Amino acid sequence: DVKVTQSSRYLVKRTGEKVFLECVQDMDHENMFWYRQDPGLGLRLIYFSYDVKMKEKGDIPEGYSVSREKKERFSLILESASTNQTSMYLCASSGAGQRVNYGYTFGSGTRLTVV
Amino acid sequence: RKEVEQDPGPFNVPEGATVAFNCTYSNSASQSFFWYRQDCRKEPKLLMSVYSSGNEDGRFTAQLNRASQYISLLIRDSKLSDSATYLCVVSRTGFQKLVFGTGTRLLVSP
């Protein structure tokens, strides 16, 4: 089975801190994604990556950055955490080719609280 | 207008009942369609892909109507363990990005 592992299940950080969320997948997938999920708003795409060192903005990239130095690892960075970034963060990966999408596999999520 | 719209529910049904969810999408160029299941405080998990010809997986049947841009999920003989939120998911142009509906909550009672 594909495994997507997120480094922390729960995090509490202070306003203004720089926060790193780590995600690792073990199936040699090209595509990796970061979403946040909030009640009533569903999952919203923050950033994604199709390849090492490649990144593209999703729908809500403001206040976030990402890093993909190795194929298996995709990091989400909150440059200066704010209370409105309190959320569930979900990492996903996909090995889909150019014209077919087989769906994503998600990590178990990181529930971040910014105080 | 949201890209993917679902009735949030909750749908309350007794065990053994048949229940159906619909979802509409706005991007006519979408090529891939899925239903995901999400349990409370857990990550979404792929339930099934949805194909133009319709497809079945045990008690679950998915249908796609491209002309009307809607997707359906039918669950027969509901089990208590089917209680969850069901997310309708479609791809954006470019195939790799998926857009998630906000989900329909199902509660199956004894």
Short mmCIF file of C-alpha atoms in Angstrom, two decimals:
data_model
loop_
_atom_site.label_atom_id
_atom_site.label_comp_id
_atom_site.label_asym_id
_atom_site.label_seq_id
_atom_site.Cartn_x
_atom_site.Cartn_y
_atom_site.Cartn_z
CA ASP A 1 0.00 0.00 0.00
CA VAL A 2 1.04 3.55 -0.69
CA LYS A 3 1.98 5.31 2.44
CA VAL A 4 1.94 9.04 2.90
CA THR A 5 3.34 10.05 6.25
CA GLN A 6 2.95 13.43 7.89
CA SER A 7 5.43 14.18 10.60
CA SER A 8 3.03 15.45 13.26
CA ARG A 9 -0.55 14.63 14.10
CA TYR A 10 -1.08 17.68 16.33
CA LEU A 11 0.88 20.93 16.56
CA VAL A 12 0.42 24.05 18.65
CA LYS A 13 2.42 27.10 17.59
CA ARG A 14 2.53 30.75 18.55
CA THR A 15 1.60 33.64 16.29
CA GLY A 16 4.60 34.77 14.27
CA GLU A 17 6.48 31.49 14.47
CA LYS A 18 7.85 29.83 11.35
CA VAL A 19 6.22 26.42 11.03
CA PHE A 20 7.35 23.43 9.00
CA LEU A 21 4.99 20.61 8.06
CA GLU A 22 6.68 17.58 6.57
CA CYS A 23 5.25 14.94 4.26
CA VAL A 24 6.95 11.81 2.94
CA GLN A 25 5.60 9.24 0.46
CA ASP A 26 7.11 5.86 -0.28
CA MET A 27 5.74 5.01 -3.73
CA ASP A 28 7.94 7.09 -6.00
CA HIS A 29 5.00 9.35 -6.93
CA GLU A 30 5.73 12.38 -9.07
CA ASN A 31 2.85 14.52 -7.81
CA MET A 32 2.43 15.85 -4.29
CA PHE A 33 -0.11 18.26 -2.86
CA TRP A 34 -0.88 20.27 0.25
CA TYR A 35 -4.48 21.01 1.20
CA ARG A 36 -6.10 22.57 4.20
CA GLN A 37 -9.54 21.53 5.40
CA ASP A 38 -11.90 23.78 7.32
CA PRO A 39 -15.54 23.20 8.34
CA GLY A 40 -17.94 24.35 5.66
CA LEU A 41 -15.13 25.12 3.21
CA GLY A 42 -13.93 21.63 2.40
CA LEU A 43 -10.44 20.91 1.12
CA ARG A 44 -8.63 23.79 -0.50
CA LEU A 45 -5.42 23.41 -2.46
CA ILE A 46 -2.48 25.41 -1.14
CA TYR A 47 0.46 24.26 -3.31
CA PHE A 48 1.42 21.30 -5.42
CA SER A 49 4.46 19.85 -7.09
CA TYR A 50 4.90 17.71 -10.19
CA ASP A 51 8.59 17.05 -9.77
CA VAL A 52 11.63 17.69 -7.64
CA LYS A 53 12.30 21.41 -7.16
CA MET A 54 9.11 22.23 -9.00
CA LYS A 55 6.15 23.94 -7.31
CA GLU A 56 2.95 25.63 -8.35
CA LYS A 57 0.48 27.73 -6.44
CA GLY A 58 -2.91 26.36 -5.68
CA ASP A 59 -6.01 28.34 -4.75
CA ILE A 60 -4.85 29.77 -1.42
CA PRO A 61 -1.02 30.09 -1.42
CA GLU A 62 -0.83 33.35 0.54
CA GLY A 63 1.15 33.00 3.74
CA TYR A 64 2.61 29.64 2.70
CA SER A 65 5.61 28.36 0.81
CA VAL A 66 6.79 24.85 -0.08
CA SER A 67 9.96 22.93 -0.71
CA ARG A 68 10.59 19.77 -2.69
CA GLU A 69 14.27 18.91 -2.64
CA LYS A 70 13.74 15.15 -2.93
CA LYS A 71 11.06 13.25 -4.81
CA GLU A 72 9.64 11.60 -1.72
CA ARG A 73 9.43 14.70 0.49
CA PHE A 74 7.20 17.78 0.21
CA SER A 75 7.35 20.38 2.95
CA LEU A 76 4.84 23.13 3.69
CA ILE A 77 6.16 26.24 5.41
CA LEU A 78 4.14 28.85 7.22
CA GLU A 79 6.47 31.84 7.09
CA SER A 80 4.85 33.66 10.03
CA ALA A 81 1.99 31.71 11.55
CA SER A 82 -1.28 33.52 12.15
CA THR A 83 -4.44 32.44 13.96
CA ASN A 84 -6.36 32.17 10.66
CA GLN A 85 -3.98 29.39 9.67
CA THR A 86 -5.38 27.17 12.40
CA SER A 87 -6.65 24.22 10.39
CA MET A 88 -6.27 20.58 9.41
CA TYR A 89 -3.46 20.23 6.87
CA LEU A 90 -3.50 17.26 4.52
CA CYS A 91 -0.71 16.08 2.27
CA ALA A 92 -1.47 13.86 -0.73
CA SER A 93 0.43 12.14 -3.49
CA SER A 94 -0.44 10.74 -6.87
CA GLY A 95 1.41 8.75 -9.48
CA ALA A 96 -1.01 9.71 -12.26
CA GLY A 97 0.33 10.18 -15.75
CA GLN A 98 -0.32 13.01 -18.12
CA ARG A 99 -3.88 12.19 -19.12
CA VAL A 100 -5.14 9.85 -16.45
CA ASN A 101 -5.80 10.54 -12.82
CA TYR A 102 -6.02 7.62 -10.44
CA GLY A 103 -6.90 9.72 -7.43
CA TYR A 104 -4.82 10.75 -4.45
CA THR A 105 -3.57 9.00 -1.37
CA PHE A 106 -3.66 11.22 1.69
CA GLY A 107 -1.57 11.36 4.80
CA SER A 108 -3.37 11.23 8.14
CA GLY A 109 -3.27 15.01 8.51
CA THR A 110 -1.75 17.54 10.87
CA ARG A 111 -4.10 19.52 13.07
CA LEU A 112 -2.37 22.85 13.58
CA THR A 113 -3.48 25.34 16.20
CA VAL A 114 -1.93 28.81 16.19
CA VAL A 115 -2.36 30.69 19.45
CA ARG B 1 -20.66 29.28 -7.89
CA LYS B 2 -18.63 26.47 -6.34
CA GLU B 3 -16.80 24.15 -8.71
CA VAL B 4 -18.28 21.12 -7.01
CA GLU B 5 -21.57 21.29 -5.13
CA GLN B 6 -23.04 18.74 -2.76
CA ASP B 7 -25.96 18.66 -0.38
CA PRO B 8 -24.28 18.69 3.07
CA GLY B 9 -27.01 16.54 4.64
CA PRO B 10 -27.01 14.86 7.05
CA PHE B 11 -28.85 11.97 5.52
CA ASN B 12 -30.27 9.84 8.35
CA VAL B 13 -31.19 6.32 7.23
CA PRO B 14 -31.87 3.01 8.97
CA GLU B 15 -29.68 -0.02 8.44
CA GLY B 16 -30.57 -1.84 5.26
CA ALA B 17 -31.87 1.25 3.48
CA THR B 18 -30.79 2.45 0.05
CA VAL B 19 -29.50 6.00 -0.11
CA ALA B 20 -28.34 8.15 -3.02
CA PHE B 21 -26.19 11.27 -3.15
CA ASN B 22 -25.82 13.65 -6.05
CA CYS B 23 -23.17 16.17 -6.86
CA THR B 24 -22.89 18.77 -9.63
CA TYR B 25 -19.73 20.23 -11.13
CA SER B 26 -19.22 23.38 -13.14
CA ASN B 27 -16.15 22.64 -15.28
CA SER B 28 -17.27 20.85 -18.44
CA ALA B 29 -13.61 20.03 -19.20
CA SER B 30 -13.28 17.80 -16.12
CA GLN B 31 -12.08 14.34 -17.10
CA SER B 32 -11.69 12.38 -13.87
CA PHE B 33 -14.32 11.82 -11.22
CA PHE B 34 -14.21 10.15 -7.83
CA TRP B 35 -16.05 9.54 -4.61
CA TYR B 36 -13.99 9.71 -1.42
CA ARG B 37 -15.07 8.71 2.05
CA GLN B 38 -13.95 10.63 5.14
CA ASP B 39 -14.52 9.44 8.68
CA CYS B 40 -14.62 11.93 11.53
CA ARG B 41 -11.15 13.42 12.20
CA LYS B 42 -9.54 11.15 9.61
CA GLU B 43 -8.10 11.69 6.16
CA PRO B 44 -10.19 11.19 3.00
CA LYS B 45 -9.88 7.77 1.41
CA LEU B 46 -10.69 6.85 -2.17
CA LEU B 47 -13.98 4.98 -2.33
CA MET B 48 -14.28 4.59 -6.09
CA SER B 49 -13.59 6.21 -9.42
CA VAL B 50 -16.58 7.15 -11.56
CA TYR B 51 -16.69 6.18 -15.21
CA SER B 52 -18.96 7.39 -17.99
CA SER B 53 -20.56 3.98 -18.35
CA GLY B 54 -21.29 3.79 -14.63
CA ASN B 55 -19.59 1.37 -12.30
CA GLU B 56 -20.35 -0.80 -9.32
CA ASP B 57 -18.30 -2.00 -6.39
CA GLY B 58 -20.27 -4.30 -4.13
CA ARG B 59 -23.07 -2.27 -2.56
CA PHE B 60 -21.85 0.97 -4.13
CA THR B 61 -22.83 2.22 -7.59
CA ALA B 62 -21.52 5.40 -9.18
CA GLN B 63 -22.95 7.16 -12.22
CA LEU B 64 -21.74 10.06 -14.31
CA ASN B 65 -23.92 12.27 -16.48
CA ARG B 66 -21.62 14.50 -18.53
CA ALA B 67 -24.42 16.31 -20.34
CA SER B 68 -25.94 17.49 -17.06
CA GLN B 69 -22.61 17.59 -15.24
CA TYR B 70 -23.61 15.56 -12.28
CA ILE B 71 -22.32 12.50 -10.47
CA SER B 72 -24.24 10.17 -8.22
CA LEU B 73 -23.43 7.57 -5.59
CA LEU B 74 -25.92 4.89 -4.59
CA ILE B 75 -25.41 2.81 -1.47
CA ARG B 76 -27.57 -0.29 -1.10
CA ASP B 77 -28.21 -2.22 2.11
CA SER B 78 -26.64 0.47 4.30
CA LYS B 79 -24.45 -0.65 7.19
CA LEU B 80 -23.67 1.18 10.42
CA SER B 81 -20.07 1.33 9.19
CA ASP B 82 -21.15 3.38 6.15
CA SER B 83 -21.67 6.37 8.45
CA ALA B 84 -19.18 8.95 7.18
CA THR B 85 -18.89 12.02 4.99
CA TYR B 86 -18.81 11.34 1.25
CA LEU B 87 -16.79 13.74 -0.88
CA CYS B 88 -17.46 14.26 -4.56
CA VAL B 89 -14.22 14.97 -6.43
CA VAL B 90 -13.49 16.09 -9.99
CA SER B 91 -10.31 16.92 -11.84
CA ARG B 92 -9.51 20.33 -13.21
CA THR B 93 -8.18 20.94 -16.68
CA GLY B 94 -4.68 19.51 -16.69
CA PHE B 95 -5.88 16.33 -15.02
CA GLN B 96 -3.65 16.28 -11.98
CA LYS B 97 -5.42 18.74 -9.73
CA LEU B 98 -8.52 17.55 -7.97
CA VAL B 99 -11.31 19.72 -6.65
CA PHE B 100 -13.24 18.46 -3.64
CA GLY B 101 -16.84 19.10 -2.74
CA THR B 102 -17.56 19.95 0.89
CA GLY B 103 -19.11 16.53 1.43
CA THR B 104 -22.42 14.89 2.26
CA ARG B 105 -22.77 13.43 5.72
CA LEU B 106 -24.44 10.03 6.09
CA LEU B 107 -25.67 8.65 9.41
CA VAL B 108 -26.87 5.04 9.44
CA SER B 109 -28.81 4.06 12.54
CA PRO B 110 -29.73 0.63 13.94
#
